[in-house]
Amino acid sequence: MSFRSIRSYAAAMCLVLAPLTAAAQQNFGQAAGQQAVDFARLGQNQTEALQVNEAIYQGIGFGNTFLVVTPAGNVIIDTSSAGMANRHHELLTKVSTAPVRYIILTHGHGDHTGGVTDWKQDGTQILTQRLFPDFCAYQDRLAMYFARSNAAQFNFDAERLKQLQRSPRGKVTPTITFDDRYEFELGGLKFDVFHTPGETPDALSVWLPKYKVAFVGDNIYDSFPNIYTLRGTQPRWALDYVASINKVLKLEPEIVLPSHGLPIKGHEEVVKRLTKYRGAIQYVHDETVKGMNDGKDVFNLMREIKLPAELDMGETYGKVAWSVRGIYEGYVGWFDLNPATMYAASPNVADAELVMMAGGANAVAVKAQEAVKAGDAVKGLRLADAALASEPAHRGALEAKLLALETLQKSTRNGLENAWLGYGMRGVQKLLNPPTGPQGEAK
Ligand SMILES: [Zn+2]
């Protein structure tokens, strides 16, 4: 796997795992499939910390850990996931064993806070933005939900799911919080920490004026961002990303250090990457808002809005279409102005009846297969689901659904889409190969 794709895949996996418990992250590699094992091993071949400049070192992994060395002690910025933290601790303490004076957490996702206990010493300050405890409380409140969605995405078995639901995430209590800005000096080095909401409301960035280095957490990836993530998230405000990237650009950094991936070095490269990233988010936001005001529905906009070539940065992590829907529904919520939608009835409440009128599950399953073969796998998937609403164990409909899912999986390069299609495929395969023999009508 090329470095680019490893980096993209790591990015793809990051936020989906973010609400996992520390225990779950530690065991993630044992429970998940081949892709996940590769992912969990990201950075494990690193034998020395990556030296960014004379004072800054990086542990690479599922979430980076940064060490800043000063004559008066060290500062750790982000601590990676619990499963990677020991490795980063080992690599970075080879560089310096001086006391850890501060741990700065760019936000409250578990792949940044998982190693706090590895680094915290007596007297270590833990610095976060003021909203960090609220954000962690939100994740903990929905721990059961997130455990289930992560278990689905990463193919955890029932026992693993129970463990996830039993193990509360290690609580991190900051000793210093701030609203907009916090400055401190250590060993003659000035740290300027400031609020940069984007992927999360509590996100912060760190600026070291002496080195012209900005640590930007998860507000910059090597792909279009996940303005909405499928495992579930509260709205991520596109314009927050834009404003936060502007704050960073204004500092004119020479080096930008994202918490996933490698350093972005050189002022020209920094400006190029961050300007494009900001432009892509702004474009998708503005086109969504324009379409909403023009009276277009969310599905039309999900199909229509595409990044122009000069802003296209790939969609291996976030997807423009999901972000369009995230922005749309972030602004106005779920009601689509259709009176049918305001009632407590599923959108496919009439499917079973319609399938019977169309000749039954078999006839619709044949249409589903035809749609997939004609190049419309999404339509095939919908038709197969309709047939299954009529006959949940219908073999032909299950086979058509599997074909649609496999076809979609072959055509995507997005890590999250791939994972959720895999989840769907496992569900169908279980029904196709039940332990007590086949059910339903063979086609
Ligand atoms: Zn992350």
Short mmCIF file of C-alpha atoms and ligand atoms in Angstrom, two decimals:
data_model
loop_
_atom_site.label_atom_id
_atom_site.label_comp_id
_atom_site.label_asym_id
_atom_site.label_seq_id
_atom_site.Cartn_x
_atom_site.Cartn_y
_atom_site.Cartn_z
CA MET A 1 0.00 0.00 0.00
CA SER A 2 1.44 3.37 -0.95
CA PHE A 3 2.08 5.91 1.75
CA ARG A 4 -0.63 8.11 0.36
CA SER A 5 -3.21 5.39 0.62
CA ILE A 6 -2.05 4.37 4.11
CA ARG A 7 -2.39 7.95 5.20
CA SER A 8 -5.79 8.24 3.60
CA TYR A 9 -6.95 5.02 5.16
CA ALA A 10 -5.75 6.09 8.58
CA ALA A 11 -7.65 9.28 8.12
CA ALA A 12 -10.69 7.35 7.03
CA MET A 13 -10.64 5.25 10.13
CA CYS A 14 -9.89 7.95 12.61
CA LEU A 15 -13.15 9.47 13.52
CA VAL A 16 -15.14 6.37 13.24
CA LEU A 17 -13.14 4.92 16.04
CA ALA A 18 -13.00 8.07 18.02
CA PRO A 19 -15.77 7.22 20.48
CA LEU A 20 -14.46 3.73 21.15
CA THR A 21 -13.34 2.86 24.62
CA ALA A 22 -9.64 2.66 25.30
CA ALA A 23 -9.98 -1.09 25.81
CA ALA A 24 -11.69 -1.47 22.48
CA GLN A 25 -8.96 0.44 20.72
CA GLN A 26 -6.29 -1.66 22.36
CA ASN A 27 -7.94 -4.81 21.09
CA PHE A 28 -9.08 -3.41 17.80
CA GLY A 29 -6.44 -5.16 15.72
CA GLN A 30 -7.41 -8.58 17.06
CA ALA A 31 -11.09 -8.15 16.37
CA ALA A 32 -11.21 -6.60 12.97
CA GLY A 33 -10.52 -7.74 9.43
CA GLN A 34 -7.40 -7.51 7.32
CA GLN A 35 -7.77 -3.84 6.43
CA ALA A 36 -8.24 -2.93 10.04
CA VAL A 37 -5.19 -4.93 11.07
CA ASP A 38 -3.11 -2.98 8.54
CA PHE A 39 -4.58 0.17 9.91
CA ALA A 40 -3.97 -0.77 13.53
CA ARG A 41 -0.34 -1.42 12.65
CA LEU A 42 0.15 1.97 11.09
CA GLY A 43 3.35 3.39 12.52
CA GLN A 44 4.35 0.18 14.29
CA ASN A 45 7.40 -0.16 12.05
CA GLN A 46 8.61 3.26 13.10
CA THR A 47 11.91 2.66 14.88
CA GLU A 48 12.72 6.28 15.67
CA ALA A 49 10.54 9.29 16.29
CA LEU A 50 10.21 11.49 13.23
CA GLN A 51 12.20 14.67 13.85
CA VAL A 52 10.25 17.64 12.51
CA ASN A 53 12.77 20.31 13.54
CA GLU A 54 15.28 20.96 16.33
CA ALA A 55 12.60 20.76 19.06
CA ILE A 56 9.65 18.82 17.67
CA TYR A 57 9.32 15.05 17.26
CA GLN A 58 6.43 12.94 16.01
CA GLY A 59 5.19 9.44 16.79
CA ILE A 60 3.23 8.31 13.73
CA GLY A 61 0.16 6.16 14.11
CA PHE A 62 -3.55 6.00 14.44
CA GLY A 63 -3.41 9.55 15.65
CA ASN A 64 0.03 11.12 15.96
CA THR A 65 1.75 12.06 19.22
CA PHE A 66 3.98 15.15 19.18
CA LEU A 67 6.79 15.94 21.59
CA VAL A 68 8.08 19.50 21.97
CA VAL A 69 11.36 19.69 23.86
CA THR A 70 12.25 22.83 25.82
CA PRO A 71 15.07 23.51 28.31
CA ALA A 72 12.46 23.60 31.11
CA GLY A 73 10.70 20.32 30.28
CA ASN A 74 8.54 18.79 27.59
CA VAL A 75 5.13 19.41 26.05
CA ILE A 76 3.08 16.58 24.52
CA ILE A 77 0.50 17.51 21.89
CA ASP A 78 -2.10 14.75 21.44
CA THR A 79 -1.49 11.26 22.77
CA SER A 80 -2.88 8.95 20.04
CA SER A 81 -5.20 6.03 20.74
CA ALA A 82 -4.74 3.77 23.73
CA GLY A 83 -3.49 0.97 21.47
CA MET A 84 -0.70 3.10 19.99
CA ALA A 85 0.20 5.24 22.98
CA ASN A 86 2.76 2.86 24.52
CA ARG A 87 4.65 2.66 21.26
CA HIS A 88 4.72 6.45 20.90
CA HIS A 89 5.80 6.79 24.52
CA GLU A 90 8.68 4.43 23.89
CA LEU A 91 9.80 6.27 20.72
CA LEU A 92 9.51 9.77 22.16
CA THR A 93 11.12 9.03 25.53
CA LYS A 94 14.15 7.85 23.56
CA VAL A 95 14.41 11.50 22.48
CA SER A 96 13.88 13.01 25.93
CA THR A 97 12.94 11.82 29.39
CA ALA A 98 12.61 15.34 30.81
CA PRO A 99 9.47 16.02 32.87
CA VAL A 100 6.22 16.44 30.95
CA ARG A 101 5.03 19.91 31.92
CA TYR A 102 1.97 20.08 29.66
CA ILE A 103 -0.24 17.73 27.68
CA ILE A 104 -2.25 19.67 25.11
CA LEU A 105 -5.21 17.81 23.59
CA THR A 106 -6.42 19.15 20.26
CA HIS A 107 -9.91 17.71 20.95
CA GLY A 108 -11.78 15.02 22.85
CA HIS A 109 -11.78 12.14 20.34
CA GLY A 110 -10.36 8.91 21.75
CA ASP A 111 -7.61 8.65 19.15
CA HIS A 112 -6.09 11.81 20.67
CA THR A 113 -6.77 11.27 24.36
CA GLY A 114 -6.01 7.53 24.59
CA GLY A 115 -2.46 7.96 25.89
CA VAL A 116 -2.93 10.68 28.51
CA THR A 117 -2.24 8.24 31.36
CA ASP A 118 1.03 7.20 29.69
CA TRP A 119 2.31 10.77 29.77
CA LYS A 120 0.73 12.37 32.81
CA GLN A 121 3.08 12.87 35.75
CA ASP A 122 2.70 14.68 39.06
CA GLY A 123 2.33 18.33 38.20
CA THR A 124 1.62 17.84 34.46
CA GLN A 125 -0.94 20.36 33.25
CA ILE A 126 -3.61 19.04 30.89
CA LEU A 127 -4.70 21.82 28.60
CA THR A 128 -7.90 21.72 26.52
CA GLN A 129 -10.44 24.11 25.13
CA ARG A 130 -13.36 24.86 27.48
CA LEU A 131 -15.82 22.65 25.55
CA PHE A 132 -13.67 19.51 25.88
CA PRO A 133 -15.48 18.09 28.96
CA ASP A 134 -18.88 18.71 27.34
CA PHE A 135 -17.76 17.01 24.17
CA CYS A 136 -16.46 13.98 26.10
CA ALA A 137 -19.72 13.86 28.06
CA TYR A 138 -21.68 13.80 24.78
CA GLN A 139 -19.62 10.83 23.57
CA ASP A 140 -20.06 9.03 26.89
CA ARG A 141 -23.81 9.69 26.92
CA LEU A 142 -24.09 7.88 23.59
CA ALA A 143 -21.50 5.22 24.40
CA MET A 144 -23.94 2.36 23.70
CA TYR A 145 -24.95 3.82 20.35
CA PHE A 146 -21.37 4.44 19.27
CA ALA A 147 -20.28 1.00 20.49
CA ARG A 148 -22.93 -0.54 18.26
CA SER A 149 -22.09 1.54 15.19
CA ASN A 150 -18.39 0.89 15.61
CA ALA A 151 -19.03 -2.82 16.14
CA ALA A 152 -21.03 -2.86 12.89
CA GLN A 153 -18.41 -0.98 10.95
CA PHE A 154 -15.46 -2.96 12.21
CA ASN A 155 -17.07 -6.37 12.39
CA PHE A 156 -16.79 -6.81 16.14
CA ASP A 157 -18.50 -9.96 17.37
CA ALA A 158 -21.29 -9.99 19.98
CA GLU A 159 -18.85 -10.51 22.85
CA ARG A 160 -16.75 -7.57 21.71
CA LEU A 161 -19.84 -5.41 21.46
CA LYS A 162 -20.73 -6.28 25.06
CA GLN A 163 -17.22 -5.33 26.15
CA LEU A 164 -17.51 -2.02 24.33
CA GLN A 165 -20.76 -1.26 26.07
CA ARG A 166 -19.40 -2.28 29.46
CA SER A 167 -16.14 -0.32 29.41
CA PRO A 168 -16.56 3.40 29.92
CA ARG A 169 -13.89 5.47 28.20
CA GLY A 170 -11.09 6.65 30.45
CA LYS A 171 -12.08 10.05 31.73
CA VAL A 172 -9.61 12.83 31.04
CA THR A 173 -9.90 15.84 33.31
CA PRO A 174 -8.22 19.01 32.08
CA THR A 175 -6.40 21.17 34.60
CA ILE A 176 -6.46 24.26 32.35
CA THR A 177 -9.21 25.27 29.93
CA PHE A 178 -9.71 28.42 27.90
CA ASP A 179 -12.33 30.01 25.65
CA ASP A 180 -10.53 31.65 22.72
CA ARG A 181 -6.84 31.80 23.47
CA TYR A 182 -4.28 30.66 26.01
CA GLU A 183 -0.62 31.60 25.96
CA PHE A 184 2.19 30.25 28.05
CA GLU A 185 5.95 30.13 27.95
CA LEU A 186 8.13 27.17 28.83
CA GLY A 187 11.93 27.22 28.71
CA GLY A 188 11.82 30.43 26.70
CA LEU A 189 9.48 28.92 24.08
CA LYS A 190 6.14 30.61 23.58
CA PHE A 191 3.02 28.45 23.04
CA ASP A 192 -0.03 30.18 21.64
CA VAL A 193 -3.07 27.90 21.92
CA PHE A 194 -6.31 28.98 20.27
CA HIS A 195 -9.82 27.72 19.62
CA THR A 196 -10.31 26.32 16.10
CA PRO A 197 -13.69 24.52 16.00
CA GLY A 198 -14.19 22.32 12.94
CA GLU A 199 -14.33 18.56 13.16
CA THR A 200 -15.33 19.00 16.80
CA PRO A 201 -16.59 22.03 18.73
CA ASP A 202 -13.72 21.81 21.24
CA ALA A 203 -10.94 21.71 18.64
CA LEU A 204 -7.84 23.79 19.28
CA SER A 205 -4.63 24.56 17.42
CA VAL A 206 -1.19 25.30 18.82
CA TRP A 207 1.17 27.90 17.39
CA LEU A 208 4.89 28.08 18.13
CA PRO A 209 5.96 31.49 16.78
CA LYS A 210 9.68 30.73 17.18
CA TYR A 211 9.45 27.85 14.72
CA LYS A 212 6.45 29.08 12.72
CA VAL A 213 4.81 25.69 13.35
CA ALA A 214 1.05 25.13 13.69
CA PHE A 215 -0.41 21.94 15.16
CA VAL A 216 -3.91 21.68 13.69
CA GLY A 217 -5.40 18.48 15.11
CA ASP A 218 -8.03 16.97 12.82
CA ASN A 219 -9.02 20.11 10.95
CA ILE A 220 -6.75 19.16 8.02
CA TYR A 221 -6.66 15.77 6.28
CA ASP A 222 -5.22 14.47 3.07
CA SER A 223 -8.76 14.10 1.61
CA PHE A 224 -12.03 15.97 1.63
CA PRO A 225 -13.09 16.02 5.30
CA ASN A 226 -15.92 14.17 6.94
CA ILE A 227 -18.28 17.06 7.54
CA TYR A 228 -20.67 14.24 8.34
CA THR A 229 -19.46 10.81 9.46
CA LEU A 230 -21.58 7.68 9.06
CA ARG A 231 -21.00 6.27 12.51
CA GLY A 232 -22.97 9.26 13.79
CA THR A 233 -22.06 12.79 14.80
CA GLN A 234 -23.66 16.00 15.85
CA PRO A 235 -23.46 18.66 13.09
CA ARG A 236 -19.97 19.74 12.11
CA TRP A 237 -20.22 23.30 10.93
CA ALA A 238 -18.57 23.87 7.55
CA LEU A 239 -18.07 27.57 8.19
CA ASP A 240 -16.26 26.77 11.45
CA TYR A 241 -13.69 24.79 9.47
CA VAL A 242 -13.28 27.71 7.07
CA ALA A 243 -12.82 30.27 9.85
CA SER A 244 -10.41 28.01 11.73
CA ILE A 245 -8.28 27.33 8.65
CA ASN A 246 -8.20 31.09 8.04
CA LYS A 247 -6.90 31.62 11.58
CA VAL A 248 -4.07 29.19 10.89
CA LEU A 249 -3.24 30.64 7.44
CA LYS A 250 -3.05 34.13 8.91
CA LEU A 251 -0.12 33.03 11.05
CA GLU A 252 1.85 32.26 7.86
CA PRO A 253 3.18 28.91 9.07
CA GLU A 254 6.25 27.28 7.62
CA ILE A 255 5.15 23.88 8.95
CA VAL A 256 1.66 22.52 9.63
CA LEU A 257 1.35 19.36 11.71
CA PRO A 258 -1.97 17.51 11.39
CA SER A 259 -2.73 14.86 13.99
CA HIS A 260 -3.13 12.31 11.19
CA GLY A 261 -0.53 12.01 8.47
CA LEU A 262 2.81 13.64 7.92
CA PRO A 263 4.01 17.24 8.32
CA ILE A 264 3.14 19.76 5.62
CA LYS A 265 6.38 21.65 5.12
CA GLY A 266 7.25 24.93 3.43
CA HIS A 267 5.14 28.06 3.43
CA GLU A 268 4.20 27.69 -0.24
CA GLU A 269 3.03 24.11 0.23
CA VAL A 270 1.14 25.02 3.41
CA VAL A 271 -0.69 27.83 1.64
CA LYS A 272 -1.45 25.62 -1.36
CA ARG A 273 -2.84 22.73 0.70
CA LEU A 274 -4.78 24.77 3.25
CA THR A 275 -6.22 27.16 0.69
CA LYS A 276 -7.47 24.28 -1.43
CA TYR A 277 -8.90 22.50 1.61
CA ARG A 278 -10.68 25.63 2.80
CA GLY A 279 -11.91 26.37 -0.73
CA ALA A 280 -13.38 22.88 -1.13
CA ILE A 281 -15.31 23.14 2.15
CA GLN A 282 -16.54 26.63 1.34
CA TYR A 283 -17.63 25.51 -2.13
CA VAL A 284 -19.62 22.53 -0.87
CA HIS A 285 -21.21 24.67 1.84
CA ASP A 286 -22.14 27.49 -0.52
CA GLU A 287 -23.54 25.18 -3.21
CA THR A 288 -25.63 23.37 -0.60
CA VAL A 289 -27.03 26.61 0.78
CA LYS A 290 -27.72 27.90 -2.73
CA GLY A 291 -29.57 24.70 -3.63
CA MET A 292 -31.59 24.84 -0.42
CA ASN A 293 -32.65 28.38 -1.17
CA ASP A 294 -33.49 27.34 -4.73
CA GLY A 295 -35.88 24.73 -3.34
CA LYS A 296 -33.82 21.64 -4.23
CA ASP A 297 -34.16 18.54 -2.08
CA VAL A 298 -31.25 16.96 -0.29
CA PHE A 299 -30.93 13.95 -2.62
CA ASN A 300 -30.73 16.12 -5.72
CA LEU A 301 -27.99 18.16 -4.10
CA MET A 302 -26.11 15.05 -2.95
CA ARG A 303 -25.99 13.97 -6.61
CA GLU A 304 -25.41 17.37 -8.19
CA ILE A 305 -22.70 18.95 -6.07
CA LYS A 306 -19.23 17.98 -7.26
CA LEU A 307 -15.95 19.68 -6.51
CA PRO A 308 -14.43 21.56 -9.45
CA ALA A 309 -11.13 20.04 -10.60
CA GLU A 310 -9.00 22.74 -8.91
CA LEU A 311 -10.57 21.94 -5.52
CA ASP A 312 -10.79 18.17 -5.88
CA MET A 313 -8.62 16.57 -3.20
CA GLY A 314 -10.06 13.05 -3.33
CA GLU A 315 -12.71 11.48 -1.15
CA THR A 316 -10.89 8.60 0.51
CA TYR A 317 -11.98 9.87 3.93
CA GLY A 318 -14.94 12.24 3.76
CA LYS A 319 -17.42 12.23 0.88
CA VAL A 320 -18.85 15.36 -0.64
CA ALA A 321 -22.34 13.81 -0.91
CA TRP A 322 -22.47 12.88 2.81
CA SER A 323 -21.20 16.34 3.68
CA VAL A 324 -23.88 17.97 1.54
CA ARG A 325 -26.51 16.09 3.52
CA GLY A 326 -24.72 16.88 6.79
CA ILE A 327 -24.75 20.59 5.96
CA TYR A 328 -28.36 20.53 4.70
CA GLU A 329 -29.75 18.69 7.71
CA GLY A 330 -27.38 20.48 10.07
CA TYR A 331 -29.11 23.69 9.07
CA VAL A 332 -32.74 22.60 8.91
CA GLY A 333 -33.04 19.15 10.48
CA TRP A 334 -34.85 16.11 9.14
CA PHE A 335 -38.23 17.35 7.88
CA ASP A 336 -38.29 17.55 4.07
CA LEU A 337 -41.54 19.56 3.68
CA ASN A 338 -43.45 16.45 2.59
CA PRO A 339 -46.44 15.90 4.94
CA ALA A 340 -45.97 12.12 4.64
CA THR A 341 -42.63 12.46 6.38
CA MET A 342 -43.94 13.94 9.61
CA TYR A 343 -45.63 10.71 10.73
CA ALA A 344 -44.11 7.79 12.63
CA ALA A 345 -44.08 5.53 9.58
CA SER A 346 -40.96 4.26 7.88
CA PRO A 347 -40.39 5.49 4.27
CA ASN A 348 -40.74 1.87 3.09
CA VAL A 349 -43.97 1.18 4.99
CA ALA A 350 -45.82 0.46 1.73
CA ASP A 351 -43.03 -1.55 0.02
CA ALA A 352 -44.33 -5.01 0.88
CA GLU A 353 -47.75 -4.20 -0.57
CA LEU A 354 -46.28 -2.63 -3.71
CA VAL A 355 -44.04 -5.68 -4.23
CA MET A 356 -47.09 -7.98 -4.06
CA MET A 357 -48.85 -5.77 -6.62
CA ALA A 358 -45.74 -5.95 -8.85
CA GLY A 359 -45.79 -9.74 -8.93
CA GLY A 360 -44.07 -10.63 -5.68
CA ALA A 361 -40.55 -10.76 -4.29
CA ASN A 362 -39.25 -12.94 -7.10
CA ALA A 363 -40.25 -10.51 -9.85
CA VAL A 364 -38.78 -7.56 -7.95
CA ALA A 365 -35.57 -9.47 -7.18
CA VAL A 366 -35.13 -10.08 -10.93
CA LYS A 367 -35.58 -6.34 -11.55
CA ALA A 368 -33.01 -5.64 -8.83
CA GLN A 369 -30.45 -7.91 -10.51
CA GLU A 370 -31.18 -6.25 -13.85
CA ALA A 371 -30.68 -2.77 -12.38
CA VAL A 372 -27.30 -3.75 -10.95
CA LYS A 373 -26.21 -5.30 -14.24
CA ALA A 374 -27.38 -2.21 -16.11
CA GLY A 375 -25.05 -0.07 -13.96
CA ASP A 376 -27.44 1.25 -11.31
CA ALA A 377 -26.39 -0.69 -8.22
CA VAL A 378 -28.02 1.78 -5.84
CA LYS A 379 -31.37 1.31 -7.52
CA GLY A 380 -30.80 -2.46 -7.45
CA LEU A 381 -30.12 -2.23 -3.72
CA ARG A 382 -33.36 -0.35 -3.15
CA LEU A 383 -35.35 -2.84 -5.22
CA ALA A 384 -33.79 -5.76 -3.35
CA ASP A 385 -34.67 -4.12 -0.03
CA ALA A 386 -38.25 -3.66 -1.23
CA ALA A 387 -38.46 -7.34 -2.18
CA LEU A 388 -37.09 -8.24 1.25
CA ALA A 389 -39.71 -6.06 2.92
CA SER A 390 -42.18 -8.45 1.35
CA GLU A 391 -40.25 -11.68 2.02
CA PRO A 392 -37.33 -11.13 4.43
CA ALA A 393 -35.63 -14.47 3.66
CA HIS A 394 -36.19 -14.52 -0.11
CA ARG A 395 -33.07 -16.05 -1.59
CA GLY A 396 -33.21 -14.28 -4.94
CA ALA A 397 -33.69 -10.91 -3.27
CA LEU A 398 -30.81 -11.62 -0.88
CA GLU A 399 -28.59 -12.58 -3.81
CA ALA A 400 -29.56 -9.42 -5.67
CA LYS A 401 -28.79 -7.35 -2.59
CA LEU A 402 -25.41 -9.04 -2.19
CA LEU A 403 -24.59 -8.39 -5.84
CA ALA A 404 -25.51 -4.71 -5.45
CA LEU A 405 -23.37 -4.34 -2.33
CA GLU A 406 -20.40 -6.14 -3.89
CA THR A 407 -20.68 -4.02 -7.03
CA LEU A 408 -20.71 -0.81 -5.01
CA GLN A 409 -17.77 -1.97 -2.91
CA LYS A 410 -15.68 -2.71 -6.00
CA SER A 411 -16.18 0.81 -7.28
CA THR A 412 -15.38 2.83 -4.16
CA ARG A 413 -12.05 4.11 -2.85
CA ASN A 414 -13.63 5.57 0.27
CA GLY A 415 -12.63 3.66 3.39
CA LEU A 416 -15.86 4.27 5.27
CA GLU A 417 -18.16 3.46 2.38
CA ASN A 418 -16.20 0.26 1.87
CA ALA A 419 -16.59 -0.66 5.55
CA TRP A 420 -20.35 -0.09 5.64
CA LEU A 421 -20.87 -2.05 2.43
CA GLY A 422 -18.93 -4.85 4.11
CA TYR A 423 -21.29 -4.65 7.08
CA GLY A 424 -24.26 -4.98 4.73
CA MET A 425 -22.66 -7.92 2.93
CA ARG A 426 -22.03 -9.81 6.17
CA GLY A 427 -25.67 -9.38 7.14
CA VAL A 428 -26.89 -10.79 3.80
CA GLN A 429 -24.40 -13.66 3.87
CA LYS A 430 -25.66 -14.69 7.31
CA LEU A 431 -29.20 -14.90 5.92
CA LEU A 432 -28.07 -16.73 2.80
CA ASN A 433 -26.15 -19.32 4.79
CA PRO A 434 -28.12 -19.84 7.99
CA PRO A 435 -26.97 -22.63 10.30
CA THR A 436 -30.22 -24.60 9.84
CA GLY A 437 -30.38 -24.61 6.04
CA PRO A 438 -31.69 -22.29 3.35
CA GLN A 439 -34.97 -20.48 3.67
CA GLY A 440 -37.10 -18.73 1.16
CA GLU A 441 -37.72 -19.47 -2.43
CA ALA A 442 -34.73 -20.22 -4.63
CA LYS A 443 -34.77 -18.35 -7.85
ZN ZN B 1 -8.37 11.88 15.00
#
